[in-house]
Amino acid sequence: PPMRERPAARLLVISPAREVLLFRFVHKDGALAGKDYWATPGGGVEPGESFEAAAIRELREETGMVIDSVSTSVAQRTFELMLPDGETVLAIERFYLVHVHDTQVSRAQWTAEEVQVMADHRWWSAAALRQTTDLVWPAGLADLLQALGAFEPA
C-alpha cells in the first residue's frame, strides 16, 4: 500500500540576537529509542487545517509564543519519516520564518508525549550551528537561514 502522507508545519523562530530556537528530542523507548537530536518547533497538520494555521498553533503549543499570521513558507522538504509508534510515513514539511521579540519559552501547553521526549531547548547562533557535532534537523539549517537573511553572513 502507498505510504501515508503526514503534512507538517515547522517553524524557524529567530530571536532579536539572530539566533534560531531548537528543541532537543531524546527518545528513551519505542521505535525511536536511542535517538537524540535537535529540531525546529512544529508538528502535524490536523484534518481541515492549513499549513499556516498549523504553524501558528504549533508555535503557541510548543513555545507559548502567540502570532496572528505567518508569511508564505520559505522552504519545504519531503522525506520518509519513522514515527515513535514505528509507522513510516511520507513527511511533507513546510517551513515558516518567524521573528520574535521575546525569547521566553513556555511548556504549559505541551502534550504528555512532548514532555517525555523534548528534553531541552536552546537558541543557536549561526556559528554554534555550524560547529556542533550534535544531530540537527533539518540538515543544512545554518545555510538555509543565511540564505533567507535570518543569520548574519558567515
PDB file of C-alpha atoms in Angstrom:
ATOM      1  CA  PRO A   1       0.000   0.000   0.000  1.00  0.00           C
ATOM      2  CA  PRO A   2       1.178   3.561  -0.577  1.00  0.00           C
ATOM      3  CA  MET A   3       2.774   5.239   2.398  1.00  0.00           C
ATOM      4  CA  ARG A   4       0.527   7.527   4.439  1.00  0.00           C
ATOM      5  CA  GLU A   5       1.344  11.201   3.944  1.00  0.00           C
ATOM      6  CA  ARG A   6       1.907  13.328   7.049  1.00  0.00           C
ATOM      7  CA  PRO A   7       1.823  17.064   6.333  1.00  0.00           C
ATOM      8  CA  ALA A   8       3.617  19.147   8.954  1.00  0.00           C
ATOM      9  CA  ALA A   9       4.403  22.791   9.613  1.00  0.00           C
ATOM     10  CA  ARG A  10       7.775  23.681  11.107  1.00  0.00           C
ATOM     11  CA  LEU A  11       8.944  26.997  12.479  1.00  0.00           C
ATOM     12  CA  LEU A  12      12.225  28.815  12.040  1.00  0.00           C
ATOM     13  CA  VAL A  13      11.945  31.050  15.108  1.00  0.00           C
ATOM     14  CA  ILE A  14      14.510  33.857  15.089  1.00  0.00           C
ATOM     15  CA  SER A  15      15.389  35.985  18.139  1.00  0.00           C
ATOM     16  CA  PRO A  16      16.445  39.659  18.128  1.00  0.00           C
ATOM     17  CA  ALA A  17      20.040  38.367  18.524  1.00  0.00           C
ATOM     18  CA  ARG A  18      19.567  36.405  15.268  1.00  0.00           C
ATOM     19  CA  GLU A  19      19.572  33.026  16.931  1.00  0.00           C
ATOM     20  CA  VAL A  20      17.257  30.144  15.997  1.00  0.00           C
ATOM     21  CA  LEU A  21      15.182  28.184  18.507  1.00  0.00           C
ATOM     22  CA  LEU A  22      15.689  24.417  18.513  1.00  0.00           C
ATOM     23  CA  PHE A  23      14.305  21.723  20.788  1.00  0.00           C
ATOM     24  CA  ARG A  24      16.315  18.682  21.844  1.00  0.00           C
ATOM     25  CA  PHE A  25      14.450  15.418  21.373  1.00  0.00           C
ATOM     26  CA  VAL A  26      15.619  12.381  23.340  1.00  0.00           C
ATOM     27  CA  HIS A  27      13.730   9.131  22.721  1.00  0.00           C
ATOM     28  CA  LYS A  28      14.068   6.590  25.536  1.00  0.00           C
ATOM     29  CA  ASP A  29      11.642   3.959  24.262  1.00  0.00           C
ATOM     30  CA  GLY A  30       9.514   2.912  21.308  1.00  0.00           C
ATOM     31  CA  ALA A  31      10.657   2.650  17.700  1.00  0.00           C
ATOM     32  CA  LEU A  32      12.941   5.716  18.057  1.00  0.00           C
ATOM     33  CA  ALA A  33      14.670   4.595  21.290  1.00  0.00           C
ATOM     34  CA  GLY A  34      18.241   5.895  21.454  1.00  0.00           C
ATOM     35  CA  LYS A  35      17.661   8.779  19.017  1.00  0.00           C
ATOM     36  CA  ASP A  36      18.888  12.156  20.271  1.00  0.00           C
ATOM     37  CA  TYR A  37      18.712  15.253  18.056  1.00  0.00           C
ATOM     38  CA  TRP A  38      17.804  18.948  17.841  1.00  0.00           C
ATOM     39  CA  ALA A  39      14.939  20.114  15.652  1.00  0.00           C
ATOM     40  CA  THR A  40      12.762  23.111  14.932  1.00  0.00           C
ATOM     41  CA  PRO A  41       9.401  23.509  16.689  1.00  0.00           C
ATOM     42  CA  GLY A  42       6.426  22.288  14.696  1.00  0.00           C
ATOM     43  CA  GLY A  43       4.174  19.356  14.089  1.00  0.00           C
ATOM     44  CA  GLY A  44       1.488  17.672  12.099  1.00  0.00           C
ATOM     45  CA  VAL A  45      -1.273  19.489  10.248  1.00  0.00           C
ATOM     46  CA  GLU A  46      -4.672  18.428  11.619  1.00  0.00           C
ATOM     47  CA  PRO A  47      -7.542  17.408   9.308  1.00  0.00           C
ATOM     48  CA  GLY A  48      -9.123  20.510   7.754  1.00  0.00           C
ATOM     49  CA  GLU A  49      -6.280  22.738   8.945  1.00  0.00           C
ATOM     50  CA  SER A  50      -3.993  24.716   6.637  1.00  0.00           C
ATOM     51  CA  PHE A  51      -0.193  24.542   6.926  1.00  0.00           C
ATOM     52  CA  GLU A  52      -0.265  28.190   8.020  1.00  0.00           C
ATOM     53  CA  ALA A  53      -2.848  27.585  10.756  1.00  0.00           C
ATOM     54  CA  ALA A  54      -0.841  24.571  11.947  1.00  0.00           C
ATOM     55  CA  ALA A  55       2.310  26.706  12.129  1.00  0.00           C
ATOM     56  CA  ILE A  56       0.559  29.307  14.313  1.00  0.00           C
ATOM     57  CA  ARG A  57      -0.987  26.614  16.558  1.00  0.00           C
ATOM     58  CA  GLU A  58       2.213  24.580  16.926  1.00  0.00           C
ATOM     59  CA  LEU A  59       4.223  27.691  17.817  1.00  0.00           C
ATOM     60  CA  ARG A  60       1.702  28.524  20.568  1.00  0.00           C
ATOM     61  CA  GLU A  61       1.555  24.941  21.875  1.00  0.00           C
ATOM     62  CA  GLU A  62       5.288  24.276  21.892  1.00  0.00           C
ATOM     63  CA  THR A  63       6.665  27.693  22.896  1.00  0.00           C
ATOM     64  CA  GLY A  64       3.777  29.747  24.290  1.00  0.00           C
ATOM     65  CA  MET A  65       4.519  32.401  21.630  1.00  0.00           C
ATOM     66  CA  VAL A  66       1.397  33.831  20.025  1.00  0.00           C
ATOM     67  CA  ILE A  67       1.395  35.263  16.493  1.00  0.00           C
ATOM     68  CA  ASP A  68      -1.518  36.264  14.247  1.00  0.00           C
ATOM     69  CA  SER A  69      -0.168  35.085  10.932  1.00  0.00           C
ATOM     70  CA  VAL A  70       2.787  33.632   9.078  1.00  0.00           C
ATOM     71  CA  SER A  71       4.096  34.558   5.647  1.00  0.00           C
ATOM     72  CA  THR A  72       4.447  32.060   2.810  1.00  0.00           C
ATOM     73  CA  SER A  73       6.574  29.020   3.566  1.00  0.00           C
ATOM     74  CA  VAL A  74      10.271  29.632   2.935  1.00  0.00           C
ATOM     75  CA  ALA A  75      11.273  26.009   2.374  1.00  0.00           C
ATOM     76  CA  GLN A  76       9.799  22.568   2.125  1.00  0.00           C
ATOM     77  CA  ARG A  77      11.034  19.013   2.138  1.00  0.00           C
ATOM     78  CA  THR A  78       9.508  15.595   1.618  1.00  0.00           C
ATOM     79  CA  PHE A  79      11.133  12.504   3.100  1.00  0.00           C
ATOM     80  CA  GLU A  80      10.389   9.158   4.744  1.00  0.00           C
ATOM     81  CA  LEU A  81       9.989   9.520   8.495  1.00  0.00           C
ATOM     82  CA  MET A  82       9.592   6.879  11.188  1.00  0.00           C
ATOM     83  CA  LEU A  83       7.136   7.870  13.897  1.00  0.00           C
ATOM     84  CA  PRO A  84       7.578   6.880  17.562  1.00  0.00           C
ATOM     85  CA  ASP A  85       4.983   4.093  17.103  1.00  0.00           C
ATOM     86  CA  GLY A  86       7.087   2.531  14.337  1.00  0.00           C
ATOM     87  CA  GLU A  87       4.943   3.609  11.375  1.00  0.00           C
ATOM     88  CA  THR A  88       6.894   5.036   8.445  1.00  0.00           C
ATOM     89  CA  VAL A  89       5.152   7.935   6.718  1.00  0.00           C
ATOM     90  CA  LEU A  90       5.930  10.307   3.873  1.00  0.00           C
ATOM     91  CA  ALA A  91       6.556  13.560   5.741  1.00  0.00           C
ATOM     92  CA  ILE A  92       5.675  16.703   3.814  1.00  0.00           C
ATOM     93  CA  GLU A  93       7.119  19.606   5.761  1.00  0.00           C
ATOM     94  CA  ARG A  94       6.777  23.318   5.092  1.00  0.00           C
ATOM     95  CA  PHE A  95       8.951  25.795   6.982  1.00  0.00           C
ATOM     96  CA  TYR A  96       7.821  29.227   8.157  1.00  0.00           C
ATOM     97  CA  LEU A  97      10.131  32.028   9.250  1.00  0.00           C
ATOM     98  CA  VAL A  98       9.022  33.882  12.393  1.00  0.00           C
ATOM     99  CA  HIS A  99      10.849  36.742  14.110  1.00  0.00           C
ATOM    100  CA  VAL A 100      10.081  37.094  17.831  1.00  0.00           C
ATOM    101  CA  HIS A 101      10.944  39.778  20.391  1.00  0.00           C
ATOM    102  CA  ASP A 102      10.517  37.634  23.499  1.00  0.00           C
ATOM    103  CA  THR A 103      12.747  34.569  23.829  1.00  0.00           C
ATOM    104  CA  GLN A 104      10.898  33.085  26.822  1.00  0.00           C
ATOM    105  CA  VAL A 105       9.676  29.551  26.079  1.00  0.00           C
ATOM    106  CA  SER A 106       6.666  28.093  27.914  1.00  0.00           C
ATOM    107  CA  ARG A 107       5.964  24.361  28.285  1.00  0.00           C
ATOM    108  CA  ALA A 108       2.436  24.985  29.587  1.00  0.00           C
ATOM    109  CA  GLN A 109       0.666  23.517  26.533  1.00  0.00           C
ATOM    110  CA  TRP A 110       2.952  20.552  25.875  1.00  0.00           C
ATOM    111  CA  THR A 111       1.349  17.151  25.408  1.00  0.00           C
ATOM    112  CA  ALA A 112       2.377  14.214  27.598  1.00  0.00           C
ATOM    113  CA  GLU A 113       4.383  12.850  24.657  1.00  0.00           C
ATOM    114  CA  GLU A 114       6.203  16.178  24.180  1.00  0.00           C
ATOM    115  CA  VAL A 115       7.055  16.328  27.886  1.00  0.00           C
ATOM    116  CA  GLN A 116       8.585  12.833  27.584  1.00  0.00           C
ATOM    117  CA  VAL A 117      10.767  13.427  24.533  1.00  0.00           C
ATOM    118  CA  MET A 118      11.501  17.172  24.472  1.00  0.00           C
ATOM    119  CA  ALA A 119      14.454  17.338  26.833  1.00  0.00           C
ATOM    120  CA  ASP A 120      15.741  20.861  26.336  1.00  0.00           C
ATOM    121  CA  HIS A 121      15.624  23.979  24.215  1.00  0.00           C
ATOM    122  CA  ARG A 122      18.316  26.391  23.138  1.00  0.00           C
ATOM    123  CA  TRP A 123      18.758  29.489  20.977  1.00  0.00           C
ATOM    124  CA  TRP A 124      21.505  28.730  18.436  1.00  0.00           C
ATOM    125  CA  SER A 125      23.767  31.208  16.670  1.00  0.00           C
ATOM    126  CA  ALA A 126      24.927  30.518  13.118  1.00  0.00           C
ATOM    127  CA  ALA A 127      28.420  29.759  14.455  1.00  0.00           C
ATOM    128  CA  ALA A 128      27.110  27.303  17.076  1.00  0.00           C
ATOM    129  CA  LEU A 129      25.012  25.507  14.447  1.00  0.00           C
ATOM    130  CA  ARG A 130      27.985  25.207  12.106  1.00  0.00           C
ATOM    131  CA  GLN A 131      30.295  23.934  14.872  1.00  0.00           C
ATOM    132  CA  THR A 132      28.051  21.455  16.686  1.00  0.00           C
ATOM    133  CA  THR A 133      28.617  17.724  16.418  1.00  0.00           C
ATOM    134  CA  ASP A 134      25.034  17.106  17.581  1.00  0.00           C
ATOM    135  CA  LEU A 135      22.474  15.920  15.045  1.00  0.00           C
ATOM    136  CA  VAL A 136      20.327  18.850  13.871  1.00  0.00           C
ATOM    137  CA  TRP A 137      17.213  18.672  11.659  1.00  0.00           C
ATOM    138  CA  PRO A 138      16.730  19.867   9.030  1.00  0.00           C
ATOM    139  CA  ALA A 139      20.220  19.252   7.648  1.00  0.00           C
ATOM    140  CA  GLY A 140      21.800  22.453   6.297  1.00  0.00           C
ATOM    141  CA  LEU A 141      19.767  24.686   8.637  1.00  0.00           C
ATOM    142  CA  ALA A 142      22.523  27.304   9.041  1.00  0.00           C
ATOM    143  CA  ASP A 143      22.872  27.641   5.258  1.00  0.00           C
ATOM    144  CA  LEU A 144      19.096  27.927   4.833  1.00  0.00           C
ATOM    145  CA  LEU A 145      18.827  30.660   7.468  1.00  0.00           C
ATOM    146  CA  GLN A 146      21.759  32.530   5.993  1.00  0.00           C
ATOM    147  CA  ALA A 147      20.180  32.341   2.518  1.00  0.00           C
ATOM    148  CA  LEU A 148      16.937  33.736   3.984  1.00  0.00           C
ATOM    149  CA  GLY A 149      18.822  36.638   5.560  1.00  0.00           C
ATOM    150  CA  ALA A 150      17.903  35.481   9.078  1.00  0.00           C
ATOM    151  CA  PHE A 151      21.540  34.903  10.058  1.00  0.00           C
ATOM    152  CA  GLU A 152      24.462  37.248   9.664  1.00  0.00           C
ATOM    153  CA  PRO A 153      26.547  36.375   6.574  1.00  0.00           C
ATOM    154  CA  ALA A 154      29.338  33.962   7.553  1.00  0.00           C
TER     155      ALA A 154
END
